[in-house]
Amino acid sequence: MKTHLKTLLLIAISLMATVGLNAQEPFFFTKNGLKITLAEKDGKGKINGYTQSTVVSVEGEPSNCTVVYKMMVMDNKKKPLLNEEMDMKIYIKDGVVTFDPTSLAGKLMEGMTVSGDNLILPADVAVGDVLKDYTITVSIGAMKTTTANSDIKVTGEETLDIGGTAIDCLIVESTVLAKVIGIKQQMKQKIWYGRGIGPVKTETYNKKGKLMSVQEIVEIEGF
């Protein structure tokens, strides 16, 4: 149950941290029929679960559109953990991704609420740029998780191979201060963002530099 709760929290946080790039193809789903499977691993590479997202409609052009997709959360054997797929909706305006946190209400978990800021990459982003800090809060009943991202920098570019599909990515690194029920934990995060997809791979390290978890796309169709 602890692993499943962690997966749900990561989904909520990643939705609030989706990225838009003005005047260019945004770093989120923009192609109808796209299907991706994301694996959640611990620091040793053990798979704890999966999330699968399938785009069912894209209305408008990539830089100005409404994207509707279905999401399923699964265990490490790909057994669904929800009774049915969640219907999700994202709005992209002038290349910037926006997400309404209230749309998550009752979908990931009864009583879950999500609030905070979105991470935005400017149109002229380049390696070496420093981005604006942002904070995300996820509440489930009496439990509140707040993640504050700071020292956000674009550190490089890299092409990742996902099952034979080459995805050009922008690498963003940051310091994350998480506060869960009053307990603080500092981490480092490194995320590879792909155009038309969003986060392709996410690595999280503790303050001593030890790899704690990895989220990465392991299957992709229709890209």
CSV table of C-alpha atoms in Angstrom, one decimal:
chain,number,residue,atom,x,y,z
A,1,MET,CA,0.0,0.0,0.0
A,2,LYS,CA,2.9,2.3,0.8
A,3,THR,CA,4.3,1.9,-2.7
A,4,HIS,CA,1.0,2.4,-4.3
A,5,LEU,CA,0.4,5.6,-2.3
A,6,LYS,CA,3.9,6.9,-3.4
A,7,THR,CA,3.0,6.2,-7.0
A,8,LEU,CA,-0.2,8.2,-6.7
A,9,LEU,CA,1.6,11.1,-5.2
A,10,LEU,CA,4.2,11.0,-7.9
A,11,ILE,CA,1.5,11.1,-10.6
A,12,ALA,CA,-0.2,14.1,-9.0
A,13,ILE,CA,3.1,16.0,-8.6
A,14,SER,CA,4.2,15.2,-12.2
A,15,LEU,CA,1.0,16.6,-13.6
A,16,MET,CA,1.5,19.9,-11.8
A,17,ALA,CA,5.1,20.0,-13.0
A,18,THR,CA,4.4,19.5,-16.7
A,19,VAL,CA,6.3,21.9,-18.9
A,20,GLY,CA,5.3,24.2,-21.7
A,21,LEU,CA,7.6,25.8,-24.3
A,22,ASN,CA,6.3,29.0,-25.9
A,23,ALA,CA,6.0,29.1,-29.7
A,24,GLN,CA,7.3,25.5,-30.1
A,25,GLU,CA,6.0,22.0,-29.6
A,26,PRO,CA,5.3,21.7,-25.8
A,27,PHE,CA,6.8,19.1,-23.5
A,28,PHE,CA,3.6,17.2,-23.2
A,29,PHE,CA,1.4,14.8,-25.2
A,30,THR,CA,0.4,16.4,-28.5
A,31,LYS,CA,-0.3,13.4,-30.7
A,32,ASN,CA,-3.6,11.5,-30.8
A,33,GLY,CA,-3.1,7.8,-30.3
A,34,LEU,CA,0.2,8.2,-28.4
A,35,LYS,CA,0.5,5.5,-25.7
A,36,ILE,CA,3.3,5.4,-23.1
A,37,THR,CA,4.1,3.1,-20.2
A,38,LEU,CA,6.1,4.5,-17.3
A,39,ALA,CA,7.9,2.3,-14.8
A,40,GLU,CA,8.5,3.3,-11.2
A,41,LYS,CA,11.8,1.9,-9.9
A,42,ASP,CA,13.7,2.1,-6.7
A,43,GLY,CA,17.3,3.1,-6.5
A,44,LYS,CA,18.5,-0.5,-7.2
A,45,GLY,CA,16.3,-0.8,-10.3
A,46,LYS,CA,13.5,-2.9,-8.8
A,47,ILE,CA,10.2,-2.1,-10.5
A,48,ASN,CA,7.5,-1.2,-8.0
A,49,GLY,CA,4.7,-0.3,-10.4
A,50,TYR,CA,3.7,1.2,-13.8
A,51,THR,CA,1.4,4.0,-15.1
A,52,GLN,CA,0.1,3.8,-18.6
A,53,SER,CA,-1.3,6.8,-20.5
A,54,THR,CA,-3.1,6.8,-23.8
A,55,VAL,CA,-4.1,10.0,-25.7
A,56,VAL,CA,-7.7,9.7,-27.0
A,57,SER,CA,-8.1,13.1,-28.6
A,58,VAL,CA,-6.2,16.3,-29.4
A,59,GLU,CA,-8.3,19.3,-30.5
A,60,GLY,CA,-6.4,22.1,-32.1
A,61,GLU,CA,-2.8,22.6,-33.1
A,62,PRO,CA,0.1,21.4,-30.9
A,63,SER,CA,0.8,24.9,-29.4
A,64,ASN,CA,-2.9,25.6,-28.8
A,65,CYS,CA,-5.0,22.6,-28.0
A,66,THR,CA,-6.9,20.5,-25.6
A,67,VAL,CA,-5.6,17.0,-24.9
A,68,VAL,CA,-7.7,14.3,-23.4
A,69,TYR,CA,-6.0,11.1,-22.3
A,70,LYS,CA,-6.7,8.0,-20.2
A,71,MET,CA,-4.4,6.9,-17.4
A,72,MET,CA,-4.2,3.6,-15.5
A,73,VAL,CA,-2.1,2.8,-12.5
A,74,MET,CA,-0.7,-0.7,-12.2
A,75,ASP,CA,1.4,-2.8,-9.9
A,76,ASN,CA,4.8,-4.4,-10.7
A,77,LYS,CA,3.1,-7.2,-12.6
A,78,LYS,CA,1.0,-4.7,-14.6
A,79,LYS,CA,-2.2,-5.6,-12.8
A,80,PRO,CA,-4.6,-2.6,-12.7
A,81,LEU,CA,-5.0,-0.9,-9.3
A,82,LEU,CA,-8.0,1.1,-10.4
A,83,ASN,CA,-11.5,-0.1,-11.3
A,84,GLU,CA,-11.3,1.8,-14.6
A,85,GLU,CA,-9.0,4.2,-16.4
A,86,MET,CA,-8.9,7.8,-15.3
A,87,ASP,CA,-10.0,10.5,-17.8
A,88,MET,CA,-7.6,13.3,-17.8
A,89,LYS,CA,-7.6,16.7,-19.6
A,90,ILE,CA,-4.7,19.1,-20.2
A,91,TYR,CA,-4.9,22.6,-21.9
A,92,ILE,CA,-2.1,24.0,-24.0
A,93,LYS,CA,-2.2,27.7,-24.9
A,94,ASP,CA,0.6,29.4,-26.8
A,95,GLY,CA,2.7,26.4,-26.1
A,96,VAL,CA,2.3,26.5,-22.4
A,97,VAL,CA,0.8,23.5,-20.6
A,98,THR,CA,-1.8,24.2,-17.9
A,99,PHE,CA,-3.5,21.7,-15.6
A,100,ASP,CA,-6.5,22.2,-13.4
A,101,PRO,CA,-5.7,20.4,-10.1
A,102,THR,CA,-9.4,20.1,-9.2
A,103,SER,CA,-9.8,17.7,-12.1
A,104,LEU,CA,-7.9,15.1,-10.0
A,105,ALA,CA,-10.5,15.2,-7.2
A,106,GLY,CA,-11.6,11.6,-6.4
A,107,LYS,CA,-9.6,10.1,-9.3
A,108,LEU,CA,-6.3,9.2,-7.8
A,109,MET,CA,-7.6,8.6,-4.3
A,110,GLU,CA,-10.7,9.6,-2.4
A,111,GLY,CA,-10.2,13.0,-0.7
A,112,MET,CA,-7.0,13.9,-2.6
A,113,THR,CA,-6.5,17.5,-3.6
A,114,VAL,CA,-3.6,19.0,-5.5
A,115,SER,CA,-2.6,22.7,-5.6
A,116,GLY,CA,0.5,24.8,-6.5
A,117,ASP,CA,2.4,26.1,-9.5
A,118,ASN,CA,3.4,24.8,-12.9
A,119,LEU,CA,7.0,24.7,-14.1
A,120,ILE,CA,7.3,26.9,-17.2
A,121,LEU,CA,10.3,26.9,-19.6
A,122,PRO,CA,10.6,30.2,-21.6
A,123,ALA,CA,10.8,30.2,-25.4
A,124,ASP,CA,14.5,31.0,-25.5
A,125,VAL,CA,15.5,28.4,-22.9
A,126,ALA,CA,19.1,27.2,-23.2
A,127,VAL,CA,21.6,25.1,-21.4
A,128,GLY,CA,22.7,27.1,-18.4
A,129,ASP,CA,19.4,28.9,-17.8
A,130,VAL,CA,18.0,29.2,-14.3
A,131,LEU,CA,14.2,28.7,-14.0
A,132,LYS,CA,11.6,30.0,-11.5
A,133,ASP,CA,11.1,28.1,-8.3
A,134,TYR,CA,7.7,26.4,-7.8
A,135,THR,CA,5.8,24.6,-5.0
A,136,ILE,CA,3.3,21.7,-5.1
A,137,THR,CA,1.0,20.5,-2.3
A,138,VAL,CA,-0.8,17.2,-2.3
A,139,SER,CA,-3.3,16.6,0.5
A,140,ILE,CA,-5.0,13.3,1.4
A,141,GLY,CA,-7.2,13.7,4.5
A,142,ALA,CA,-4.9,14.8,7.3
A,143,MET,CA,-1.8,14.0,5.4
A,144,LYS,CA,-0.2,16.8,3.5
A,145,THR,CA,2.9,16.6,1.2
A,146,THR,CA,4.5,19.8,0.0
A,147,THR,CA,7.4,19.8,-2.5
A,148,ALA,CA,9.3,23.0,-3.1
A,149,ASN,CA,11.6,23.0,-6.1
A,150,SER,CA,14.4,25.5,-6.2
A,151,ASP,CA,17.8,26.0,-7.9
A,152,ILE,CA,16.2,24.8,-11.1
A,153,LYS,CA,18.7,24.7,-14.0
A,154,VAL,CA,18.7,23.5,-17.6
A,155,THR,CA,21.9,21.5,-17.5
A,156,GLY,CA,22.1,19.7,-20.9
A,157,GLU,CA,20.5,17.9,-23.8
A,158,GLU,CA,20.5,14.2,-24.5
A,159,THR,CA,18.9,11.7,-26.8
A,160,LEU,CA,17.3,8.7,-25.0
A,161,ASP,CA,16.5,5.4,-26.7
A,162,ILE,CA,13.2,3.9,-25.7
A,163,GLY,CA,12.6,0.6,-27.3
A,164,GLY,CA,14.3,1.7,-30.5
A,165,THR,CA,12.6,5.1,-30.5
A,166,ALA,CA,15.1,8.0,-30.2
A,167,ILE,CA,13.7,10.9,-28.1
A,168,ASP,CA,15.6,14.2,-28.0
A,169,CYS,CA,15.4,15.5,-24.4
A,170,LEU,CA,16.2,18.7,-22.4
A,171,ILE,CA,17.7,18.0,-19.0
A,172,VAL,CA,16.4,20.0,-16.0
A,173,GLU,CA,18.0,19.6,-12.5
A,174,SER,CA,16.7,21.0,-9.2
A,175,THR,CA,16.8,20.8,-5.5
A,176,VAL,CA,13.6,19.5,-3.9
A,177,LEU,CA,12.6,20.1,-0.3
A,178,ALA,CA,9.7,17.7,0.6
A,179,LYS,CA,7.7,18.0,3.7
A,180,VAL,CA,5.5,15.1,4.7
A,181,ILE,CA,3.4,15.4,7.9
A,182,GLY,CA,6.0,17.9,9.2
A,183,ILE,CA,9.0,15.8,8.4
A,184,LYS,CA,11.4,17.5,6.0
A,185,GLN,CA,13.6,15.7,3.4
A,186,GLN,CA,16.0,17.3,0.9
A,187,MET,CA,16.6,15.7,-2.5
A,188,LYS,CA,18.1,16.4,-5.9
A,189,GLN,CA,16.1,15.7,-9.0
A,190,LYS,CA,17.1,15.3,-12.6
A,191,ILE,CA,14.4,15.1,-15.3
A,192,TRP,CA,14.7,14.5,-19.1
A,193,TYR,CA,11.9,16.2,-21.0
A,194,GLY,CA,10.9,15.2,-24.5
A,195,ARG,CA,8.9,17.4,-26.9
A,196,GLY,CA,5.4,16.0,-27.5
A,197,ILE,CA,5.8,13.6,-24.5
A,198,GLY,CA,6.8,15.3,-21.3
A,199,PRO,CA,9.0,13.7,-18.6
A,200,VAL,CA,10.8,10.7,-20.3
A,201,LYS,CA,13.0,9.9,-17.3
A,202,THR,CA,13.2,11.2,-13.7
A,203,GLU,CA,16.0,10.4,-11.2
A,204,THR,CA,15.7,11.4,-7.5
A,205,TYR,CA,18.7,11.4,-5.2
A,206,ASN,CA,19.0,12.0,-1.5
A,207,LYS,CA,21.1,14.8,-0.1
A,208,LYS,CA,24.2,12.5,0.0
A,209,GLY,CA,23.9,11.8,-3.7
A,210,LYS,CA,22.5,8.3,-3.4
A,211,LEU,CA,20.0,7.3,-6.2
A,212,MET,CA,16.6,6.7,-4.5
A,213,SER,CA,14.2,6.3,-7.3
A,214,VAL,CA,13.8,6.3,-11.1
A,215,GLN,CA,10.7,6.9,-13.3
A,216,GLU,CA,11.2,6.2,-16.9
A,217,ILE,CA,9.2,5.4,-20.1
A,218,VAL,CA,9.8,1.7,-20.9
A,219,GLU,CA,7.2,1.4,-23.8
A,220,ILE,CA,6.0,3.9,-26.3
A,221,GLU,CA,3.6,3.6,-29.3
A,222,GLY,CA,2.4,6.1,-31.8
A,223,PHE,CA,5.2,8.7,-31.4
